[in-house]
Tab-separated table of C-alpha atoms and ligand atoms in Angstrom:
chain	number	residue	atom	x	y	z
A	160	MET	CA	-12.978	-15.648	-13.819
A	161	GLN	CA	-10.003	-17.552	-12.021
A	162	THR	CA	-11.517	-20.178	-9.420
A	163	SER	CA	-8.331	-21.623	-8.193
A	164	GLU	CA	-6.471	-20.887	-4.904
A	165	ILE	CA	-5.372	-17.400	-4.328
A	166	VAL	CA	-2.709	-16.518	-2.188
A	167	LEU	CA	-2.519	-12.739	-0.208
A	168	VAL	CA	1.070	-12.248	0.412
A	169	GLY	CA	0.674	-9.133	3.454
A	170	GLY	CA	-2.989	-10.189	3.621
A	171	SER	CA	-3.237	-9.488	7.603
A	172	GLY	CA	-2.404	-5.748	6.424
A	173	LYS	CA	-4.257	-2.977	5.133
A	174	THR	CA	-4.851	-3.721	1.695
A	175	GLY	CA	-4.430	-7.921	2.090
A	176	GLY	CA	-7.437	-7.937	4.672
A	177	ARG	CA	-9.818	-6.040	2.343
A	178	ILE	CA	-9.003	-8.146	-0.535
A	179	ILE	CA	-9.490	-10.952	1.063
A	180	ARG	CA	-12.980	-10.022	2.302
A	181	ARG	CA	-14.075	-9.260	-1.090
A	182	LEU	CA	-12.765	-12.485	-2.457
A	183	GLU	CA	-14.309	-14.594	-0.018
A	184	ALA	CA	-17.382	-12.654	-0.546
A	185	ARG	CA	-17.656	-13.901	-3.935
A	186	GLY	CA	-17.206	-17.633	-2.932
A	187	LEU	CA	-13.368	-17.652	-4.146
A	188	THR	CA	-10.294	-19.916	-2.071
A	189	VAL	CA	-8.381	-17.455	-0.476
A	190	ARG	CA	-5.167	-17.672	1.895
A	191	ALA	CA	-3.302	-15.249	3.426
A	192	ALA	CA	0.548	-15.531	3.687
A	193	SER	CA	2.500	-13.476	6.460
A	194	ARG	CA	4.462	-14.189	9.516
A	195	SER	CA	1.384	-15.351	11.479
A	196	SER	CA	-0.206	-17.567	8.762
A	197	ALA	CA	-1.184	-21.120	8.961
A	198	ARG	CA	1.437	-21.399	6.458
A	199	PRO	CA	4.111	-19.022	7.645
A	200	PHE	CA	5.793	-16.399	4.895
A	201	ASP	CA	8.722	-14.124	5.951
A	202	TRP	CA	10.154	-11.862	3.580
A	203	GLU	CA	12.901	-12.071	5.794
A	204	ASP	CA	13.596	-15.872	5.873
A	205	ARG	CA	12.955	-17.167	1.958
A	206	SER	CA	13.016	-20.921	3.268
A	207	THR	CA	8.983	-19.817	4.150
A	208	TRP	CA	8.523	-18.838	0.744
A	209	ARG	CA	7.856	-22.027	-1.336
A	210	GLY	CA	5.507	-23.308	1.594
A	211	ALA	CA	3.451	-20.344	1.579
A	212	LEU	CA	3.016	-20.456	-2.678
A	213	GLN	CA	2.592	-24.050	-2.808
A	214	GLY	CA	-0.714	-24.844	-4.577
A	215	ALA	CA	-1.915	-21.109	-5.504
A	216	SER	CA	-2.631	-20.408	-8.874
A	217	SER	CA	-2.070	-16.287	-8.835
A	218	ALA	CA	-1.248	-13.808	-5.479
A	219	TYR	CA	-1.695	-10.503	-4.349
A	220	VAL	CA	1.747	-9.297	-3.278
A	221	ALA	CA	2.333	-6.222	-0.989
A	222	PHE	CA	5.899	-6.120	0.377
A	223	GLN	CA	7.340	-5.358	3.595
A	224	PRO	CA	8.029	-2.993	5.230
A	225	ASP	CA	8.203	-0.648	2.028
A	226	LEU	CA	9.366	-1.195	-2.012
A	227	ALA	CA	11.398	2.269	-1.248
A	228	VAL	CA	14.135	-0.359	0.574
A	229	ALA	CA	17.169	-0.892	-1.433
A	230	TRP	CA	16.511	-4.845	-1.055
A	231	ALA	CA	13.138	-4.981	-2.513
A	232	ALA	CA	14.267	-5.524	-6.207
A	233	GLU	CA	15.958	-8.583	-5.549
A	234	ALA	CA	13.532	-10.012	-3.177
A	235	ILE	CA	10.686	-9.386	-5.503
A	236	GLU	CA	12.974	-11.077	-8.674
A	237	ALA	CA	13.500	-14.175	-6.158
A	238	LEU	CA	9.927	-14.523	-4.861
A	239	ALA	CA	9.074	-14.491	-8.618
A	240	LYS	CA	11.325	-16.918	-9.243
A	241	VAL	CA	9.879	-19.163	-6.716
A	242	ALA	CA	6.397	-18.447	-7.747
A	243	VAL	CA	7.035	-19.520	-11.240
A	244	GLU	CA	8.366	-22.809	-9.708
A	245	CYS	CA	5.462	-23.264	-8.322
A	246	GLY	CA	3.290	-23.067	-10.882
A	247	LEU	CA	1.920	-19.777	-10.208
A	248	GLU	CA	0.321	-18.368	-13.410
A	249	HIS	CA	-0.133	-14.224	-12.241
A	250	ILE	CA	0.915	-11.849	-9.556
A	251	VAL	CA	-0.876	-8.439	-8.712
A	252	LEU	CA	2.028	-6.042	-7.284
A	253	LEU	CA	1.087	-3.230	-4.817
A	254	SER	CA	3.970	-0.718	-6.105
A	255	GLY	CA	4.319	2.939	-5.031
A	256	ARG	CA	4.777	5.582	-7.172
A	257	GLY	CA	8.306	7.369	-8.311
A	258	GLU	CA	10.515	5.466	-5.736
A	259	GLU	CA	13.538	4.112	-7.952
A	260	SER	CA	13.415	1.257	-5.870
A	261	ALA	CA	9.908	0.469	-6.490
A	262	GLN	CA	10.243	1.124	-10.294
A	263	ARG	CA	13.176	-2.013	-10.423
A	264	SER	CA	10.910	-4.464	-8.334
A	265	GLU	CA	8.431	-3.704	-11.191
A	266	ALA	CA	11.180	-4.637	-13.697
A	267	ALA	CA	12.213	-7.402	-12.011
A	268	LEU	CA	8.722	-8.982	-11.756
A	269	THR	CA	7.944	-8.686	-15.345
A	270	ALA	CA	11.465	-9.907	-16.063
A	271	SER	CA	10.531	-13.288	-14.365
A	272	GLY	CA	7.665	-14.040	-17.688
A	273	ILE	CA	5.010	-14.728	-15.342
A	274	ASP	CA	1.370	-12.767	-15.971
A	275	THR	CA	1.752	-9.111	-13.688
A	276	THR	CA	-0.883	-6.203	-12.928
A	277	ILE	CA	1.127	-3.695	-11.382
A	278	LEU	CA	-0.970	-1.334	-9.016
A	279	ARG	CA	0.816	1.711	-8.493
A	280	ALA	CA	-0.703	3.550	-5.818
A	281	SER	CA	-0.282	7.265	-4.228
A	282	TRP	CA	-0.311	7.301	-0.417
A	283	PHE	CA	-2.848	5.602	1.607
A	284	CYS	CA	-5.526	7.505	3.109
A	285	GLN	CA	-5.651	4.703	6.062
A	286	ASN	CA	-2.465	6.071	6.847
A	287	PHE	CA	-4.066	8.191	8.774
A	288	SER	CA	-6.669	5.841	10.509
A	289	GLU	CA	-4.917	2.607	10.514
A	290	GLY	CA	-1.036	3.265	9.965
A	291	ALA	CA	1.804	5.483	10.932
A	292	PHE	CA	-0.051	8.617	11.432
A	293	VAL	CA	-3.069	7.449	13.504
A	294	GLU	CA	-1.519	7.960	17.023
A	295	GLN	CA	-0.398	11.940	16.370
A	296	ILE	CA	-3.991	12.213	14.921
A	297	ILE	CA	-5.841	10.941	18.196
A	298	GLY	CA	-3.536	12.833	20.243
A	299	GLY	CA	-4.518	16.448	18.109
A	300	ARG	CA	-1.183	17.105	16.634
A	301	LEU	CA	0.425	15.728	13.321
A	302	GLN	CA	4.001	16.190	12.711
A	303	LEU	CA	5.868	15.827	9.387
A	304	PRO	CA	8.375	17.079	7.297
A	305	ALA	CA	6.330	17.720	4.501
A	306	GLY	CA	5.314	21.579	3.547
A	307	GLU	CA	2.614	22.592	0.823
A	308	ILE	CA	3.285	19.428	-2.138
A	309	GLY	CA	-0.239	18.334	-3.013
A	310	GLU	CA	-0.917	14.007	-2.810
A	311	PRO	CA	-3.738	12.810	-4.223
A	312	PHE	CA	-4.476	10.085	-1.536
A	313	ILE	CA	-5.699	7.143	-2.465
A	314	ASP	CA	-8.587	5.234	-0.311
A	315	THR	CA	-7.452	1.532	0.334
A	316	ASP	CA	-11.034	0.439	-0.680
A	317	ASP	CA	-10.292	1.743	-3.747
A	318	ILE	CA	-7.046	-0.345	-4.216
A	319	ALA	CA	-8.677	-3.527	-2.710
A	320	ASP	CA	-11.499	-3.118	-5.349
A	321	ALA	CA	-8.962	-2.969	-8.267
A	322	ALA	CA	-6.636	-5.860	-6.782
A	323	VAL	CA	-10.206	-8.055	-6.887
A	324	ALA	CA	-10.840	-6.894	-10.372
A	325	ALA	CA	-6.936	-7.801	-11.457
A	326	LEU	CA	-7.195	-11.138	-9.863
A	327	THR	CA	-10.435	-12.442	-11.562
A	328	ASP	CA	-10.446	-10.888	-14.484
A	329	PRO	CA	-7.677	-12.051	-17.459
A	330	ARG	CA	-8.137	-8.631	-19.155
A	331	HIS	CA	-6.119	-6.967	-16.548
A	332	ARG	CA	-2.937	-9.085	-17.216
A	333	ASN	CA	0.270	-7.407	-18.043
A	334	GLN	CA	-1.607	-3.945	-17.135
A	335	THR	CA	-0.239	-1.223	-15.212
A	336	TYR	CA	-2.889	0.965	-13.309
A	337	GLU	CA	-1.496	4.418	-11.618
A	338	LEU	CA	-4.507	4.116	-8.975
A	339	THR	CA	-4.483	7.591	-7.010
A	340	GLY	CA	-7.419	9.705	-5.198
A	341	PRO	CA	-9.495	12.388	-7.382
A	342	ARG	CA	-7.568	15.307	-5.707
A	343	ALA	CA	-4.386	16.111	-4.115
A	344	LEU	CA	-4.546	17.940	-1.180
A	345	THR	CA	-1.540	18.540	1.243
A	346	PHE	CA	-1.021	17.575	4.238
A	347	ARG	CA	-2.234	20.394	6.036
A	348	GLN	CA	-5.417	20.118	4.100
A	349	ALA	CA	-5.834	16.239	4.795
A	350	VAL	CA	-5.858	16.865	8.802
A	351	GLY	CA	-7.810	20.065	8.088
A	352	GLU	CA	-10.302	17.748	6.391
A	353	ILE	CA	-10.128	15.060	9.292
A	354	ALA	CA	-10.568	17.432	12.069
A	355	ALA	CA	-14.056	18.745	10.125
A	356	ALA	CA	-15.420	15.167	9.843
A	357	ALA	CA	-14.196	14.341	13.685
A	358	GLY	CA	-15.465	17.405	14.787
A	359	ARG	CA	-12.403	18.417	16.779
A	360	PRO	CA	-9.702	20.381	16.662
A	361	ILE	CA	-6.510	18.714	15.110
A	362	GLU	CA	-3.400	20.364	13.743
A	363	TYR	CA	-0.680	20.019	11.257
A	364	GLN	CA	2.961	20.934	11.888
A	365	GLN	CA	5.576	20.899	9.648
A	366	VAL	CA	8.825	20.256	10.908
A	367	SER	CA	11.909	20.116	9.873
A	368	THR	CA	13.332	16.310	9.045
A	369	ALA	CA	15.995	16.779	11.836
A	370	ASP	CA	12.766	17.119	13.862
A	371	PHE	CA	10.957	14.397	12.376
A	372	THR	CA	13.913	11.770	12.474
A	373	GLY	CA	14.782	13.211	15.924
A	374	GLY	CA	11.311	12.999	17.536
A	375	LEU	CA	11.213	9.431	15.928
A	376	ALA	CA	14.681	8.039	17.422
A	377	ALA	CA	13.138	9.420	20.780
A	378	ALA	CA	9.837	7.467	20.664
A	379	GLY	CA	12.041	4.297	20.069
A	380	LEU	CA	11.274	3.620	16.361
A	381	PRO	CA	13.706	1.114	15.044
A	382	HIS	CA	16.549	2.975	12.897
A	383	GLY	CA	15.685	0.680	9.719
A	384	LEU	CA	12.247	2.409	10.104
A	385	ILE	CA	12.887	6.159	10.710
A	386	ASP	CA	15.694	5.780	7.673
A	387	LEU	CA	12.711	4.369	5.518
A	388	LEU	CA	10.528	7.390	6.518
A	389	GLU	CA	13.323	9.835	5.931
A	390	GLU	CA	13.360	8.802	2.381
A	391	LEU	CA	9.935	8.756	1.732
A	392	PHE	CA	9.580	11.826	2.624
A	393	GLY	CA	12.615	13.591	0.890
A	394	GLN	CA	12.353	11.068	-2.095
A	395	VAL	CA	8.294	11.182	-3.372
A	396	LEU	CA	6.882	14.469	-1.693
A	397	ASP	CA	9.098	16.613	-3.677
A	398	GLY	CA	5.943	16.981	-6.030
A	399	ARG	CA	6.740	14.658	-8.908
A	400	ASN	CA	3.321	12.425	-7.797
A	401	SER	CA	1.149	15.403	-6.721
A	402	ASN	CA	-0.643	14.676	-10.264
A	403	VAL	CA	-4.453	12.624	-10.267
A	404	MET	CA	-4.409	9.780	-12.364
A	405	GLY	CA	-6.943	7.653	-13.957
A	406	GLY	CA	-6.179	4.105	-12.951
A	407	VAL	CA	-9.060	3.716	-10.706
A	408	THR	CA	-11.663	4.401	-13.368
A	409	GLU	CA	-9.640	2.617	-15.876
A	410	ILE	CA	-9.780	-0.109	-13.937
A	411	LEU	CA	-13.453	-0.013	-12.182
A	412	GLY	CA	-15.072	1.860	-14.455
A	413	ARG	CA	-15.871	4.138	-11.536
A	414	PRO	CA	-14.047	7.153	-10.255
A	415	ALA	CA	-11.829	7.110	-7.062
A	416	THR	CA	-12.927	8.319	-3.419
A	417	ASP	CA	-12.718	11.556	-2.334
A	418	PHE	CA	-10.548	12.419	0.797
A	419	SER	CA	-13.316	14.054	2.131
A	420	GLU	CA	-15.944	10.665	1.733
A	421	TYR	CA	-12.787	8.559	3.391
A	422	ALA	CA	-12.689	11.346	6.294
A	423	ARG	CA	-16.622	11.184	7.000
A	424	GLN	CA	-16.782	7.373	7.161
A	425	THR	CA	-13.713	6.775	8.922
A	426	ALA	CA	-14.402	9.583	11.635
A	427	ALA	CA	-18.026	7.860	11.980
A	428	THR	CA	-16.129	4.926	13.524
A	429	GLY	CA	-14.910	6.975	16.111
A	430	ILE	CA	-11.402	6.186	15.770
A	431	TRP	CA	-10.562	10.059	15.698
A	432	SER	CA	-11.985	10.742	19.027
A	433	ALA	CA	-9.978	12.014	21.754
B	871	NAP	N1	1.430	3.448	3.150
B	871	NAP	C1	1.010	3.827	1.666
B	871	NAP	O1	0.695	4.987	1.658
B	871	NAP	C2	1.556	2.833	0.442
B	871	NAP	C3	1.459	3.540	-0.645
B	871	NAP	C4	1.704	3.124	-1.836
B	871	NAP	C5	2.563	1.664	-1.643
B	871	NAP	N2	2.504	1.028	-0.287
B	871	NAP	C6	3.196	-0.044	-0.532
B	871	NAP	O2	2.370	-0.951	0.316
B	871	NAP	C7	3.182	-2.125	1.157
B	871	NAP	C8	1.939	-2.286	2.387
B	871	NAP	O3	1.109	-3.082	2.340
B	871	NAP	P1	-0.026	-2.896	3.086
B	871	NAP	O4	-0.323	-1.443	3.958
B	871	NAP	O5	-1.313	-3.154	2.639
B	871	NAP	O6	0.287	-3.717	4.100
B	871	NAP	P2	0.536	-3.870	6.002
B	871	NAP	O7	-0.734	-3.038	6.739
B	871	NAP	O8	1.783	-2.502	6.380
B	871	NAP	O9	1.271	-5.119	6.486
B	871	NAP	C9	0.905	-6.335	6.497
B	871	NAP	C10	1.123	-7.313	6.765
B	871	NAP	O10	2.848	-7.687	6.426
B	871	NAP	C11	2.736	-8.516	7.340
B	871	NAP	N3	4.424	-8.468	7.663
B	871	NAP	C12	5.031	-7.193	8.140
B	871	NAP	N4	6.712	-7.676	8.404
B	871	NAP	C13	6.960	-8.720	7.620
B	871	NAP	C14	7.435	-9.798	6.789
B	871	NAP	N5	8.758	-9.665	7.269
B	871	NAP	N6	7.229	-11.221	6.330
B	871	NAP	C15	6.093	-10.947	5.950
B	871	NAP	N7	4.911	-10.412	5.994
B	871	NAP	C16	5.197	-9.439	6.921
B	871	NAP	C17	2.490	-8.278	8.823
B	871	NAP	O11	1.659	-9.310	9.078
B	871	NAP	P3	2.273	-10.777	9.833
B	871	NAP	O12	2.335	-9.621	11.351
B	871	NAP	O13	1.499	-11.335	10.134
B	871	NAP	O14	3.254	-10.942	9.496
B	871	NAP	C18	1.122	-6.987	8.261
B	871	NAP	O15	0.017	-7.130	9.072
B	871	NAP	C19	4.236	-1.555	1.201
B	871	NAP	O16	4.890	-2.636	0.148
B	871	NAP	C20	4.103	-0.295	0.524
B	871	NAP	O17	5.642	0.016	-0.161
B	871	NAP	C21	2.284	1.830	0.740
């Protein structure tokens, strides 16, 4: 059992926050590292990295803005070097599925020589309730350039449980886990399940990539984020990631949470009320 300090890079986010709560409940010593943390960490200011990592023995790393960006692998390589210099023994990396840049990031981390656990996650269920899609869902219509390709959405509570296992049980060191939900759904099906759980009409509309990016630009989103979303929808939603994988059962010994259960629990919070 790991008992020294664990640093959560991205600790204020969807996965990091859940992991911190679980580790603290076990009585472990943890601290968050992001731009707003007591010891600030900024992916775009490397002078902050050493101070944020110093004194920790292991880290969970959720990269920002997304491992799909071209500079991610070089940043992960540089972070691993600082981590080794600071005496960290183990890094758990939240990765994606199918993006070339994410694969390069995983390789750079592994090559650093530090113990690693790679958690390759499918699209998060919580994108619909805490992420990029929540406002459109509340507004009653989600418009995306995604057709009939299935995606096995994963509940971030499952990712958090897997990360806690990886951070606290040495058997998960130098392993890669493919974390997906138990069932692939199209975006239309996912929105249908949310509408049923929320008890109100919510429509899914497939739009062209040009209409999608044009709408984001009109809404004032920064160009970098629009390019990233365009790349994600174009690159990884081509069917390559539709397969359901067994990583949750491998690391946790239980099945992954079904989308319907996520939708039921989230609807009960009232977040999708009009
Ligand atoms: N969403 C998906 O479907 C999906 C699927 C697979 C993998 N992923 C991966 O998940 C990762 C994101 O994880 P998450 O969703 O848990 O995080 P998140 O909720 O997107 O955000 C985590 C935190 O990152 C911090 N942050 C933003 N910009 C930063 C910067 N420049 N430097 C340092 N911290 C910064 C923010 O805190 P502060 O404001 O305090 O800085 C934010 O609270 C990405 O690497 C992505 O590739 C996502």
